[in-house]
Structures are given as structure tokens and as C-alpha cells.
mmCIF file of C-alpha atoms in Angstrom:
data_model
loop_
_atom_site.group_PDB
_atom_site.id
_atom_site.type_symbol
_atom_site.label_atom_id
_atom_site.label_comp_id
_atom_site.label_asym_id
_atom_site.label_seq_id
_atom_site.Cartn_x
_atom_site.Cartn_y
_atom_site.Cartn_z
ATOM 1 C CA UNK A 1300 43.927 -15.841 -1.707
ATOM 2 C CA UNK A 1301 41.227 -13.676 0.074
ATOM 3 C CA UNK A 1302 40.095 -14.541 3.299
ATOM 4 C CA UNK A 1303 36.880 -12.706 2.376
ATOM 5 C CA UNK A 1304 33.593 -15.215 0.638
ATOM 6 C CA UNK A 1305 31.532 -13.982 -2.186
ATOM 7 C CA UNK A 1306 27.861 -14.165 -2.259
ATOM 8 C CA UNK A 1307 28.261 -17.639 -4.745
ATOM 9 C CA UNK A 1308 31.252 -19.255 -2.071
ATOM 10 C CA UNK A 1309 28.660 -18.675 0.613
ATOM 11 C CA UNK A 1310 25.737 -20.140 -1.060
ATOM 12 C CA UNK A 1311 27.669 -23.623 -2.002
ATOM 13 C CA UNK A 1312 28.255 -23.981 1.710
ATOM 14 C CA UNK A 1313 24.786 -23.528 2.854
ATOM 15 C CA UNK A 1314 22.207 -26.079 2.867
ATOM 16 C CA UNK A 1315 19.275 -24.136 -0.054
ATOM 17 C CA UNK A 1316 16.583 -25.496 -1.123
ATOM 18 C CA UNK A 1317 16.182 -26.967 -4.248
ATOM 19 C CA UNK A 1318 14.735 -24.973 -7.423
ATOM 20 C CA UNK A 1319 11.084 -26.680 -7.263
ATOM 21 C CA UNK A 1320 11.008 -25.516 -3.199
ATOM 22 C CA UNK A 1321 11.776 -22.179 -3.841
ATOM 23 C CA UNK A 1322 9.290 -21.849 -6.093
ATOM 24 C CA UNK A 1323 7.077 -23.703 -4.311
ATOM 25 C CA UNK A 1324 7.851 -21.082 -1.451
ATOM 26 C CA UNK A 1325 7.653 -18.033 -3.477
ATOM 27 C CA UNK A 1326 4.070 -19.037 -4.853
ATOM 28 C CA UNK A 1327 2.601 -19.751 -1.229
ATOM 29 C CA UNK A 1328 3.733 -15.730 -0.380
ATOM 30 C CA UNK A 1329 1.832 -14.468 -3.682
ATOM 31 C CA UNK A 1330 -0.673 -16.858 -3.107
ATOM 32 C CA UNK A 1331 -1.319 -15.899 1.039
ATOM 33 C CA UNK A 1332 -0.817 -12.435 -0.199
ATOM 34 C CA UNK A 1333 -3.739 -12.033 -2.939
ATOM 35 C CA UNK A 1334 -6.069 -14.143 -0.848
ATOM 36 C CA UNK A 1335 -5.822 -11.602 2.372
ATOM 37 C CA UNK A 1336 -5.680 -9.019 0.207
ATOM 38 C CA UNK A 1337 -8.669 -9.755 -1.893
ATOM 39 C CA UNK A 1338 -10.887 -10.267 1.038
ATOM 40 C CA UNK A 1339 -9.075 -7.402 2.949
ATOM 41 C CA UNK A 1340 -10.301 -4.947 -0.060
ATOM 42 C CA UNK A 1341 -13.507 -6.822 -0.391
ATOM 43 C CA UNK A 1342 -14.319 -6.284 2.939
ATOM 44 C CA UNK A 1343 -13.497 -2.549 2.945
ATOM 45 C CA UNK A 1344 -15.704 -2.587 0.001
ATOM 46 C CA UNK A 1345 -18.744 -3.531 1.506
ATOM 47 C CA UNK A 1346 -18.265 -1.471 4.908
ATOM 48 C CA UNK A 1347 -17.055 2.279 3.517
ATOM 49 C CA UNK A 1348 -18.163 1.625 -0.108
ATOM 50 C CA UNK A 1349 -14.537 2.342 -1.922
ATOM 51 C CA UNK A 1350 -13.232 0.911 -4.093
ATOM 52 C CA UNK A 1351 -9.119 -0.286 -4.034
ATOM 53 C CA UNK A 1352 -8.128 2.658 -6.044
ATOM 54 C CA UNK A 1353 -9.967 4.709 -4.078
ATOM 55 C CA UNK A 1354 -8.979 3.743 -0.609
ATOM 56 C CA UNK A 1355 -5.664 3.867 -1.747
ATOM 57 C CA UNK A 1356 -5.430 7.208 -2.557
ATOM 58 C CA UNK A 1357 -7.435 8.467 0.466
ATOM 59 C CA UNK A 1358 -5.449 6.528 3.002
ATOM 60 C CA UNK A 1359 -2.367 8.223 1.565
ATOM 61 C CA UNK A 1360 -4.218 11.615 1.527
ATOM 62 C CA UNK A 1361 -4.604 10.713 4.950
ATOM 63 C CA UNK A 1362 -1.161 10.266 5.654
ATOM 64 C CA UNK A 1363 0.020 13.587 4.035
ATOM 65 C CA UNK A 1364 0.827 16.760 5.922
ATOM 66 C CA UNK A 1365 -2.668 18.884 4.790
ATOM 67 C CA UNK A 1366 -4.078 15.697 3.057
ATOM 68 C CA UNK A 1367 -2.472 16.601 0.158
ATOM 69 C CA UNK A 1368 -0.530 15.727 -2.558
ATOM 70 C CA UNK A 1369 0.647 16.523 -5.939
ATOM 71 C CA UNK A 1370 -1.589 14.590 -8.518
ATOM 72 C CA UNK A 1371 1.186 13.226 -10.106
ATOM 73 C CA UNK A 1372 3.159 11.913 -7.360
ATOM 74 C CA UNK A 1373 0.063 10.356 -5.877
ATOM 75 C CA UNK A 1374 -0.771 8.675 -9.092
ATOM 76 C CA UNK A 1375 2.645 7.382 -9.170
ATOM 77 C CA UNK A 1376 2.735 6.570 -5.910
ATOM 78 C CA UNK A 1377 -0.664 4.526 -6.503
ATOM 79 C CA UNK A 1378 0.594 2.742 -9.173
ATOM 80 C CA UNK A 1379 -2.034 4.022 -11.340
ATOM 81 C CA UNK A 1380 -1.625 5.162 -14.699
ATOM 82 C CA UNK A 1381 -2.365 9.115 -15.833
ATOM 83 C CA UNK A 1382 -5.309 8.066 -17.412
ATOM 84 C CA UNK A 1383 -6.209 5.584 -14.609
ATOM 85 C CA UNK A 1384 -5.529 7.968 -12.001
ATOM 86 C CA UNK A 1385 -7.598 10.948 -13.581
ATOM 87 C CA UNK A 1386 -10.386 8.626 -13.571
ATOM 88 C CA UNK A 1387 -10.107 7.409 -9.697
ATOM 89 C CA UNK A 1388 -9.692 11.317 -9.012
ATOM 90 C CA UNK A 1389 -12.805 12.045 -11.077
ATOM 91 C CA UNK A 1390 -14.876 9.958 -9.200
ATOM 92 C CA UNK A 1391 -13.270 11.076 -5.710
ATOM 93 C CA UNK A 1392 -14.187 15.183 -6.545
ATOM 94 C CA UNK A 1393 -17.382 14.107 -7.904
ATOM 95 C CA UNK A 1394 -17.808 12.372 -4.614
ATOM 96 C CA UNK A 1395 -16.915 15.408 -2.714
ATOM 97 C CA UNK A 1396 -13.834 13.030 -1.109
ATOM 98 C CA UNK A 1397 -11.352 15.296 -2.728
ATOM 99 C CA UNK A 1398 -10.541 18.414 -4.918
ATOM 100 C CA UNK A 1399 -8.387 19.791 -6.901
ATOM 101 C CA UNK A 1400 -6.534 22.576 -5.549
ATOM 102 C CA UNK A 1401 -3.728 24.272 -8.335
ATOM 103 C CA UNK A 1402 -0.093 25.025 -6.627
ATOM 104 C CA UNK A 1403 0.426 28.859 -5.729
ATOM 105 C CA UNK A 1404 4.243 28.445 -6.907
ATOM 106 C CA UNK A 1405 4.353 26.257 -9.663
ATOM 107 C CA UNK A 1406 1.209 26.898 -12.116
ATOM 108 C CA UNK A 1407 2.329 23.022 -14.029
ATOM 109 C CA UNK A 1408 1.385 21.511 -10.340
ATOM 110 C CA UNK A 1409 -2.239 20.103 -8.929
ATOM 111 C CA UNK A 1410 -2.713 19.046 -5.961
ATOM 112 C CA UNK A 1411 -5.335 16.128 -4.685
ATOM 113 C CA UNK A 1412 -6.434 17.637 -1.386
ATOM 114 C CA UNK A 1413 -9.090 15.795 0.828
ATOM 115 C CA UNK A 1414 -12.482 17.260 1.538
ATOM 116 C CA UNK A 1415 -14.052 17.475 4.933
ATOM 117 C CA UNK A 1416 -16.406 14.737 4.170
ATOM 118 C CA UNK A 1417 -13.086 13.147 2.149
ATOM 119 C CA UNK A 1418 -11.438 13.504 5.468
ATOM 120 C CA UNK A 1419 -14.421 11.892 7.742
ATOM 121 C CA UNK A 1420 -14.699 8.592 5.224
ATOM 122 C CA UNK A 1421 -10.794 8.190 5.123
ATOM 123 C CA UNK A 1422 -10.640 8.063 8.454
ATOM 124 C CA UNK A 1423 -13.645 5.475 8.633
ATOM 125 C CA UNK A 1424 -12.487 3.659 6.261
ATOM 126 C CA UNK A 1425 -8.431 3.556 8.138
ATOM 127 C CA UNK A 1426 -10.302 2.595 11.078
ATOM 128 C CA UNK A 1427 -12.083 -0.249 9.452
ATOM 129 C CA UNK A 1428 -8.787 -1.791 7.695
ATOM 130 C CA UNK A 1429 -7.412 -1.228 10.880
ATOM 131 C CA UNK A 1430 -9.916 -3.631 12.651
ATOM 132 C CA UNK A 1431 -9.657 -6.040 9.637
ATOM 133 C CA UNK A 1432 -5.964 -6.578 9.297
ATOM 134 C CA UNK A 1433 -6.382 -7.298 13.114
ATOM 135 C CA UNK A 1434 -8.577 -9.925 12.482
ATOM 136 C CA UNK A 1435 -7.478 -11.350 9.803
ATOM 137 C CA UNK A 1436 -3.002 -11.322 10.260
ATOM 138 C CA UNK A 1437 -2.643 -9.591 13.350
ATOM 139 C CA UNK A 1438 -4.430 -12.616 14.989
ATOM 140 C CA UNK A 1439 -3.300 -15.536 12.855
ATOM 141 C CA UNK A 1440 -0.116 -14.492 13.020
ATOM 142 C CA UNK A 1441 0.461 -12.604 16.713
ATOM 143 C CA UNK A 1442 2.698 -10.259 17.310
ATOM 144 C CA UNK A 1443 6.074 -11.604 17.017
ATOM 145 C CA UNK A 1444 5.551 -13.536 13.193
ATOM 146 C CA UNK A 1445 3.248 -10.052 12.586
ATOM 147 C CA UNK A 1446 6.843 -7.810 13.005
ATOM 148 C CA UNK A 1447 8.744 -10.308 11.558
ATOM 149 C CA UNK A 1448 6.944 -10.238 8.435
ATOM 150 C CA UNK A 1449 6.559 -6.496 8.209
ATOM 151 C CA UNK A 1450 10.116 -6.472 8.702
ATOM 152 C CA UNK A 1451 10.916 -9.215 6.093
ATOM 153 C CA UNK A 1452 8.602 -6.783 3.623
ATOM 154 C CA UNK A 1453 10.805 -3.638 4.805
ATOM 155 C CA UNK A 1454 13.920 -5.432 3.576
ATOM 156 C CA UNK A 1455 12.417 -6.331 0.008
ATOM 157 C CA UNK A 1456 10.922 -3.197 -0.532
ATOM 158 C CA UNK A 1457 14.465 -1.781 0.658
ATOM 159 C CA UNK A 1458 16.496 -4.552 -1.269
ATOM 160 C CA UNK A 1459 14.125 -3.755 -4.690
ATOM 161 C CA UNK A 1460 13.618 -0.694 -4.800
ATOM 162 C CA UNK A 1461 14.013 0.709 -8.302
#
């Protein structure tokens, strides 16, 4: 016999909480996620005037070496739908947030490239979220249960990833 314990040998010996607690426990995450969330976005709403969608894909313009990115990539990358996406991005170059800029290599690629003025409310609006994830997790939570959760969210992104 193996000295070695499976996954299901291990979990008999520990102590886990019963089928109604877990779910229980999972539902308070969802639940303390959409609420800070919700008033995270709603917040951002009413102080840079974007939408989600929007400050989505400029904060990850942002982020980008040349604030750019390949339309599809960011659309998949935003979760967003073709359709969905060309939409967000119609309203963003109407905007003059972003443009469309075609690839000099590969004709079948488009790039989403931030504006100046796309550049000046992105980093606005960074600097907003910034202030209101302070005050509203940074501070609830301090610093210690603050990395421990962005570390907990590392290892499910990590351990989920499809």
C-alpha cells in the first residue's frame, strides 16, 4: 500500500464543512463581490462618466505597451461579445477615447489604440477607482486580509483557468 494520500483520503480526515455551509460560504463571496462591485462601477459612473464596458477597456488600454491592443483580443479579454464589443468601441472612437488603427503586418488585424484625450480620462478614471477601492476594501479590510484575498483570487484564477 502507498504511503502517499489522494485528494478524497485527505478530505475524510479533515474536519469540512457541511454541504449547506459551503454554500452558504460561496454565496456570501458572490454576494460581497456584486455589492462592491456594483457601487465600485456606480461610483466610477458618476465621477468620469463611463460606463463598465467602457472603463474596462480603457483601463486595459492603459495597461498596454502603446495603449493598444488588437480588437479582438481586447474584446475577448473584456468578455464582451463581437457584436458587444464593436458597439463599446463605437462609442469610445465616437468619443474621441480611442481609434482604430489597422496592423502594418497583418492587413486581418485592428488595433484599439487610445487617444490623447482617451489617454487623459483613463488615467482619471484609474486614479478615481484607485481612491475608491481604497475606501471601500482597502480600508475595511487593511492590508494583510487585502493581500490575502488578492492572493486567494490569484490562485482561482490560476486553479480555473480555461
Amino acid at each position: 500500500m502507498s504511503a502517499k494520500k489522494g485528494i478524497h483520503d485527505v478530505a475524510t480526515e479533515v474536519d469540512l464543512p457541511s454541504d449547506d455551509e459551503t454554500v452558504t460560504w460561496w454565496g456570501l463571496v458572490i454576494e460581497g463581490y456584486h455589492a462592491t462591485h456594483g457601487r465600485l462601477m456606480n461610483e466610477i459612473s458618476e465621477r468620469v462618466d463611463l460606463a463598465p464596458g467602457s472603463f474596462d477597456i480603457l483601463i486595459r488600454l492603459l495597461r498596454s505597451p502603446d495603449y493598444r491592443l488588437p480588437m479582438t483580443r481586447l474584446a475577448m479579454e473584456a468578455a464582451l461579445s463581437s457584436g458587444g464589443f464593436t458597439k463599446v468601441a463605437d462609442r469610445l472612437a465616437k468619443a474621441d477615447l480611442i481609434r482604430r488603427e489597422p496592423s502594418a503586418q497583418d492587413r486581418r488585424v485592428v488595433y484599439a489604440v487610445l487617444t490623447d484625450h482617451g489617454l487623459e480620462v483613463a488615467e482619471e478614471a484609474r486614479k478615481v477607482c484607485a481612491e475608491i477601492l481604497r475606501n471601500r476594501i482597502l480600508a475595511p479590510l487593511g492590508e494583510q486580509q487585502s493581500l490575502s484575498l488578492a492572493e486567494a483570487m490569484r490562485t482561482l484564477r490560476t486553479a480555473n483557468a480555461a
